[in-house]
PDB file of C-alpha atoms in Angstrom:
ATOM      1  CA  MET A  18      82.671  62.763 151.566  1.00  0.00           C
ATOM      2  CA  GLY A  19      79.982  65.260 152.667  1.00  0.00           C
ATOM      3  CA  LEU A  20      77.237  67.376 151.379  1.00  0.00           C
ATOM      4  CA  ILE A  21      77.759  71.353 152.009  1.00  0.00           C
ATOM      5  CA  PRO A  22      74.640  73.230 152.682  1.00  0.00           C
ATOM      6  CA  VAL A  23      73.720  76.110 150.529  1.00  0.00           C
ATOM      7  CA  ARG A  24      71.387  78.718 151.619  1.00  0.00           C
ATOM      8  CA  ASP A  25      67.879  78.900 150.280  1.00  0.00           C
ATOM      9  CA  ASP A  26      68.534  82.350 148.732  1.00  0.00           C
ATOM     10  CA  GLU A  27      71.885  81.226 146.959  1.00  0.00           C
ATOM     11  CA  VAL A  28      72.581  79.047 144.063  1.00  0.00           C
ATOM     12  CA  ALA A  29      75.661  76.712 143.673  1.00  0.00           C
ATOM     13  CA  THR A  30      77.292  75.468 140.763  1.00  0.00           C
ATOM     14  CA  ILE A  31      80.385  73.403 139.558  1.00  0.00           C
ATOM     15  CA  VAL A  32      82.580  75.762 137.235  1.00  0.00           C
ATOM     16  CA  THR A  33      84.925  73.921 134.830  1.00  0.00           C
ATOM     17  CA  THR A  34      87.930  75.825 133.367  1.00  0.00           C
ATOM     18  CA  LEU A  35      88.938  74.696 129.782  1.00  0.00           C
ATOM     19  CA  GLU A  36      91.780  75.706 127.729  1.00  0.00           C
ATOM     20  CA  MET A  37      93.402  75.270 124.197  1.00  0.00           C
ATOM     21  CA  ARG A  38      97.200  75.819 124.135  1.00  0.00           C
ATOM     22  CA  THR A  39      97.765  75.495 120.482  1.00  0.00           C
ATOM     23  CA  LYS A  40      95.810  76.917 117.824  1.00  0.00           C
ATOM     24  CA  PRO A  41      93.577  74.272 116.045  1.00  0.00           C
ATOM     25  CA  PRO A  42      93.952  73.318 112.340  1.00  0.00           C
ATOM     26  CA  LEU A  43      92.182  75.470 109.884  1.00  0.00           C
ATOM     27  CA  ARG A  44      88.706  74.054 109.093  1.00  0.00           C
ATOM     28  CA  PRO A  45      86.050  75.343 106.777  1.00  0.00           C
ATOM     29  CA  LEU A  46      83.730  77.852 108.390  1.00  0.00           C
ATOM     30  CA  PRO A  47      80.256  76.398 108.957  1.00  0.00           C
ATOM     31  CA  SER A  48      77.654  77.917 107.117  1.00  0.00           C
ATOM     32  CA  SER A  49      75.355  79.960 108.825  1.00  0.00           C
ATOM     33  CA  PRO A  50      72.168  82.338 108.381  1.00  0.00           C
ATOM     34  CA  LEU A  51      73.700  84.557 111.273  1.00  0.00           C
ATOM     35  CA  ARG A  52      76.569  86.892 111.088  1.00  0.00           C
ATOM     36  CA  LEU A  53      78.799  88.521 113.813  1.00  0.00           C
ATOM     37  CA  VAL A  54      78.874  92.216 114.267  1.00  0.00           C
ATOM     38  CA  ALA A  55      81.244  93.846 116.304  1.00  0.00           C
ATOM     39  CA  TRP A  56      80.124  96.518 119.082  1.00  0.00           C
ATOM     40  CA  ASP A  57      82.464  99.187 119.434  1.00  0.00           C
ATOM     41  CA  ARG A  58      82.018 100.809 123.018  1.00  0.00           C
ATOM     42  CA  PRO A  59      78.365  99.805 123.294  1.00  0.00           C
ATOM     43  CA  SER A  60      76.029 101.503 125.946  1.00  0.00           C
ATOM     44  CA  VAL A  61      75.381  99.747 129.001  1.00  0.00           C
ATOM     45  CA  GLU A  62      71.886  99.471 128.276  1.00  0.00           C
ATOM     46  CA  LYS A  63      72.340  97.812 124.902  1.00  0.00           C
ATOM     47  CA  TYR A  64      74.826  95.414 126.412  1.00  0.00           C
ATOM     48  CA  ARG A  65      72.972  94.460 129.319  1.00  0.00           C
ATOM     49  CA  ALA A  66      69.583  93.808 127.195  1.00  0.00           C
ATOM     50  CA  LEU A  67      71.596  91.361 124.997  1.00  0.00           C
ATOM     51  CA  PHE A  68      73.422  89.792 127.909  1.00  0.00           C
ATOM     52  CA  ARG A  69      70.179  89.282 129.808  1.00  0.00           C
ATOM     53  CA  ARG A  70      68.268  87.925 126.727  1.00  0.00           C
ATOM     54  CA  VAL A  71      71.005  85.302 126.011  1.00  0.00           C
ATOM     55  CA  GLY A  72      71.986  84.626 129.494  1.00  0.00           C
ATOM     56  CA  ALA A  73      68.779  84.900 131.707  1.00  0.00           C
ATOM     57  CA  PRO A  74      68.004  81.074 130.971  1.00  0.00           C
ATOM     58  CA  TRP A  75      71.159  80.125 132.558  1.00  0.00           C
ATOM     59  CA  LEU A  76      71.096  82.514 135.388  1.00  0.00           C
ATOM     60  CA  TRP A  77      74.045  85.074 134.021  1.00  0.00           C
ATOM     61  CA  PHE A  78      73.775  87.924 136.236  1.00  0.00           C
ATOM     62  CA  SER A  79      77.168  89.139 136.696  1.00  0.00           C
ATOM     63  CA  ARG A  80      76.932  92.131 134.329  1.00  0.00           C
ATOM     64  CA  LEU A  81      73.539  92.947 135.523  1.00  0.00           C
ATOM     65  CA  VAL A  82      74.995  93.765 139.065  1.00  0.00           C
ATOM     66  CA  MET A  83      77.959  95.332 138.015  1.00  0.00           C
ATOM     67  CA  ALA A  84      78.172  99.005 138.576  1.00  0.00           C
ATOM     68  CA  GLU A  85      77.738 100.989 135.373  1.00  0.00           C
ATOM     69  CA  ARG A  86      81.187 102.434 135.436  1.00  0.00           C
ATOM     70  CA  GLN A  87      83.001  99.385 136.222  1.00  0.00           C
ATOM     71  CA  LEU A  88      81.032  97.765 133.201  1.00  0.00           C
ATOM     72  CA  LEU A  89      81.875 100.303 131.060  1.00  0.00           C
ATOM     73  CA  ASP A  90      85.644  99.969 131.923  1.00  0.00           C
ATOM     74  CA  VAL A  91      85.275  96.396 131.109  1.00  0.00           C
ATOM     75  CA  ILE A  92      83.308  96.643 127.617  1.00  0.00           C
ATOM     76  CA  HIS A  93      85.088  99.726 126.473  1.00  0.00           C
ATOM     77  CA  ASP A  94      88.479  98.545 127.408  1.00  0.00           C
ATOM     78  CA  PRO A  95      90.768  98.265 124.206  1.00  0.00           C
ATOM     79  CA  GLY A  96      91.630  94.517 125.167  1.00  0.00           C
ATOM     80  CA  VAL A  97      88.083  93.405 125.026  1.00  0.00           C
ATOM     81  CA  SER A  98      85.997  92.856 121.953  1.00  0.00           C
ATOM     82  CA  VAL A  99      82.306  92.594 122.082  1.00  0.00           C
ATOM     83  CA  TYR A 100      80.196  91.062 119.337  1.00  0.00           C
ATOM     84  CA  ALA A 101      76.562  90.700 118.765  1.00  0.00           C
ATOM     85  CA  VAL A 102      75.246  87.640 116.615  1.00  0.00           C
ATOM     86  CA  VAL A 103      72.523  88.872 114.379  1.00  0.00           C
ATOM     87  CA  ASP A 104      69.970  87.024 112.335  1.00  0.00           C
ATOM     88  CA  ARG A 105      68.819  88.073 108.814  1.00  0.00           C
ATOM     89  CA  ALA A 106      66.532  90.610 110.212  1.00  0.00           C
ATOM     90  CA  GLY A 107      69.001  92.366 112.237  1.00  0.00           C
ATOM     91  CA  ILE A 108      67.881  90.879 115.500  1.00  0.00           C
ATOM     92  CA  GLU A 109      70.382  90.305 118.213  1.00  0.00           C
ATOM     93  CA  VAL A 110      70.290  86.597 118.858  1.00  0.00           C
ATOM     94  CA  GLY A 111      73.579  85.889 120.549  1.00  0.00           C
ATOM     95  CA  MET A 112      76.930  87.291 121.840  1.00  0.00           C
ATOM     96  CA  LEU A 113      80.540  86.757 121.978  1.00  0.00           C
ATOM     97  CA  GLU A 114      83.041  88.510 124.199  1.00  0.00           C
ATOM     98  CA  LEU A 115      86.808  88.104 123.835  1.00  0.00           C
ATOM     99  CA  ASP A 116      89.155  89.383 126.358  1.00  0.00           C
ATOM    100  CA  PHE A 117      92.779  89.848 125.608  1.00  0.00           C
ATOM    101  CA  ARG A 118      93.686  91.814 128.604  1.00  0.00           C
ATOM    102  CA  GLU A 119      96.083  89.092 130.085  1.00  0.00           C
ATOM    103  CA  PRO A 120      99.185  88.997 128.013  1.00  0.00           C
ATOM    104  CA  ARG A 121      99.429  86.265 125.543  1.00  0.00           C
ATOM    105  CA  THR A 122      95.764  84.936 126.610  1.00  0.00           C
ATOM    106  CA  CYS A 123      92.415  85.317 125.273  1.00  0.00           C
ATOM    107  CA  GLU A 124      89.270  84.469 127.358  1.00  0.00           C
ATOM    108  CA  LEU A 125      86.130  83.568 125.682  1.00  0.00           C
ATOM    109  CA  SER A 126      84.425  85.683 128.521  1.00  0.00           C
ATOM    110  CA  TYR A 127      80.988  85.162 127.088  1.00  0.00           C
ATOM    111  CA  PHE A 128      79.619  82.846 124.445  1.00  0.00           C
ATOM    112  CA  ALA A 129      76.131  82.103 123.839  1.00  0.00           C
ATOM    113  CA  LEU A 130      73.005  81.961 121.367  1.00  0.00           C
ATOM    114  CA  ILE A 131      69.313  82.312 122.343  1.00  0.00           C
ATOM    115  CA  PRO A 132      68.063  78.989 123.729  1.00  0.00           C
ATOM    116  CA  GLU A 133      65.902  78.709 120.570  1.00  0.00           C
ATOM    117  CA  LEU A 134      68.830  78.341 118.369  1.00  0.00           C
ATOM    118  CA  ALA A 135      70.234  75.168 120.314  1.00  0.00           C
ATOM    119  CA  GLY A 136      70.629  72.233 118.485  1.00  0.00           C
ATOM    120  CA  LYS A 137      71.038  73.955 114.987  1.00  0.00           C
ATOM    121  CA  GLY A 138      74.686  73.532 114.430  1.00  0.00           C
ATOM    122  CA  LEU A 139      75.132  77.276 114.919  1.00  0.00           C
ATOM    123  CA  GLY A 140      77.179  76.945 117.918  1.00  0.00           C
ATOM    124  CA  ARG A 141      79.869  75.274 115.771  1.00  0.00           C
ATOM    125  CA  TRP A 142      79.683  78.312 113.403  1.00  0.00           C
ATOM    126  CA  LEU A 143      79.914  80.767 116.305  1.00  0.00           C
ATOM    127  CA  MET A 144      82.921  78.791 117.847  1.00  0.00           C
ATOM    128  CA  ALA A 145      84.599  78.834 114.669  1.00  0.00           C
ATOM    129  CA  GLU A 146      84.286  82.675 114.488  1.00  0.00           C
ATOM    130  CA  ALA A 147      85.344  83.053 118.015  1.00  0.00           C
ATOM    131  CA  LEU A 148      88.516  80.960 117.470  1.00  0.00           C
ATOM    132  CA  SER A 149      89.529  82.770 114.330  1.00  0.00           C
ATOM    133  CA  ARG A 150      89.417  86.099 116.395  1.00  0.00           C
ATOM    134  CA  ALA A 151      91.011  84.831 119.455  1.00  0.00           C
ATOM    135  CA  TRP A 152      93.941  82.994 117.997  1.00  0.00           C
ATOM    136  CA  VAL A 153      95.637  86.165 116.781  1.00  0.00           C
ATOM    137  CA  LYS A 154      99.464  86.688 116.599  1.00  0.00           C
ATOM    138  CA  GLY A 155     101.173  86.402 120.289  1.00  0.00           C
ATOM    139  CA  ILE A 156      98.342  84.277 121.617  1.00  0.00           C
ATOM    140  CA  ASP A 157      99.439  81.119 123.623  1.00  0.00           C
ATOM    141  CA  ARG A 158      96.286  80.320 125.589  1.00  0.00           C
ATOM    142  CA  VAL A 159      92.721  80.727 124.612  1.00  0.00           C
ATOM    143  CA  TRP A 160      90.475  79.557 127.648  1.00  0.00           C
ATOM    144  CA  VAL A 161      86.715  79.438 128.637  1.00  0.00           C
ATOM    145  CA  HIS A 162      84.830  78.412 131.551  1.00  0.00           C
ATOM    146  CA  THR A 163      81.500  76.628 131.976  1.00  0.00           C
ATOM    147  CA  CYS A 164      79.243  75.713 134.710  1.00  0.00           C
ATOM    148  CA  THR A 165      76.512  73.180 135.672  1.00  0.00           C
ATOM    149  CA  LEU A 166      74.052  76.270 135.171  1.00  0.00           C
ATOM    150  CA  ASP A 167      74.728  76.366 131.753  1.00  0.00           C
ATOM    151  CA  HIS A 168      73.124  74.612 128.767  1.00  0.00           C
ATOM    152  CA  PRO A 169      73.647  70.810 129.717  1.00  0.00           C
ATOM    153  CA  SER A 170      75.789  70.275 126.348  1.00  0.00           C
ATOM    154  CA  ALA A 171      77.941  73.117 127.032  1.00  0.00           C
ATOM    155  CA  LEU A 172      80.906  71.232 128.529  1.00  0.00           C
ATOM    156  CA  ASN A 173      80.901  68.560 125.866  1.00  0.00           C
ATOM    157  CA  PHE A 174      80.579  71.304 123.205  1.00  0.00           C
ATOM    158  CA  TYR A 175      83.542  72.826 124.304  1.00  0.00           C
ATOM    159  CA  ARG A 176      85.644  69.669 124.514  1.00  0.00           C
ATOM    160  CA  ALA A 177      84.410  68.534 120.972  1.00  0.00           C
ATOM    161  CA  GLN A 178      85.996  71.801 119.668  1.00  0.00           C
ATOM    162  CA  GLY A 179      89.087  71.164 121.186  1.00  0.00           C
ATOM    163  CA  PHE A 180      89.404  72.718 124.435  1.00  0.00           C
ATOM    164  CA  VAL A 181      90.670  70.649 127.371  1.00  0.00           C
ATOM    165  CA  ALA A 182      89.425  70.778 131.098  1.00  0.00           C
ATOM    166  CA  VAL A 183      91.842  72.056 133.460  1.00  0.00           C
ATOM    167  CA  LYS A 184      90.458  73.252 136.531  1.00  0.00           C
ATOM    168  CA  ARG A 185      87.036  72.799 138.620  1.00  0.00           C
ATOM    169  CA  THR A 186      85.743  74.981 141.295  1.00  0.00           C
ATOM    170  CA  VAL A 187      82.514  75.424 143.199  1.00  0.00           C
ATOM    171  CA  GLU A 188      80.794  78.672 143.251  1.00  0.00           C
ATOM    172  CA  THR A 189      77.844  79.982 145.334  1.00  0.00           C
ATOM    173  CA  PHE A 190      76.102  83.087 144.771  1.00  0.00           C
ATOM    174  CA  PRO A 191      72.851  84.958 145.866  1.00  0.00           C
ATOM    175  CA  ASP A 192      70.043  83.792 143.466  1.00  0.00           C
ATOM    176  CA  PRO A 193      69.546  86.769 141.112  1.00  0.00           C
ATOM    177  CA  ARG A 194      65.827  85.949 140.903  1.00  0.00           C
ATOM    178  CA  ILE A 195      65.408  86.666 144.314  1.00  0.00           C
ATOM    179  CA  SER A 196      67.267  89.811 144.189  1.00  0.00           C
ATOM    180  CA  GLY A 197      65.136  90.855 141.319  1.00  0.00           C
ATOM    181  CA  HIS A 198      67.938  91.080 138.789  1.00  0.00           C
ATOM    182  CA  LEU A 199      66.360  88.233 136.741  1.00  0.00           C
ATOM    183  CA  PRO A 200      62.660  87.438 136.568  1.00  0.00           C
ATOM    184  CA  PRO A 201      61.645  84.593 138.941  1.00  0.00           C
ATOM    185  CA  ASP A 202      60.340  82.416 136.164  1.00  0.00           C
ATOM    186  CA  VAL A 203      63.635  82.021 134.184  1.00  0.00           C
ATOM    187  CA  ALA A 204      65.918  78.957 134.796  1.00  0.00           C
ATOM    188  CA  PRO A 205      63.187  76.778 135.790  1.00  0.00           C
ATOM    189  CA  GLN A 206      65.696  73.893 135.921  1.00  0.00           C
ATOM    190  CA  VAL A 207      67.267  75.534 138.910  1.00  0.00           C
ATOM    191  CA  PRO A 208      64.575  75.379 141.916  1.00  0.00           C
ATOM    192  CA  LEU A 209      63.676  78.827 143.242  1.00  0.00           C
ATOM    193  CA  LEU A 210      63.983  77.920 147.006  1.00  0.00           C
ATOM    194  CA  SER A 211      63.269  81.330 148.562  1.00  0.00           C
ATOM    195  CA  ARG A 212      61.707  84.625 147.901  1.00  0.00           C
ATOM    196  CA  ARG A 213      62.634  86.680 150.883  1.00  0.00           C
TER     197      ARG A 213
END
């Protein structure tokens, strides 16, 4: 057993891939003051603003550094469904992205609510909505990944919803706070080691 050094300007995380191979039994949809709104072909600016809002606390940055054309190719693909979670005032407080581009498979690419909504049972509502949309005709596998940078309860939450862990990997990447893609004060739970 050994420690593997990580550069001061990088972040390391353990990524766990989880999957469902059978559609879960129907359950009543939990009540929620929120609603899910389909975003058909959202603009890059609108998409990135919500992505940053829900993901910055967990150092989500992949869609912020992606070239605009590449991002549009993903979020405008007919095999990708993007949803905003909105509150009663119409404020976007979460997101769901389902990717059906791999045959017979649905990836929960992005699943998040703003941190202020954690612990209120709204994640169960959003997962029920996600699974009802993911398990369409012809789907044999629904999968998601989480990592040690996500909310501390994320892994256990996915397991409680019926997902089973099937793979673990280690990922390192440039710290997006150092590159300026995210503000330096986000994700204080992850020490910022370098400001080069």
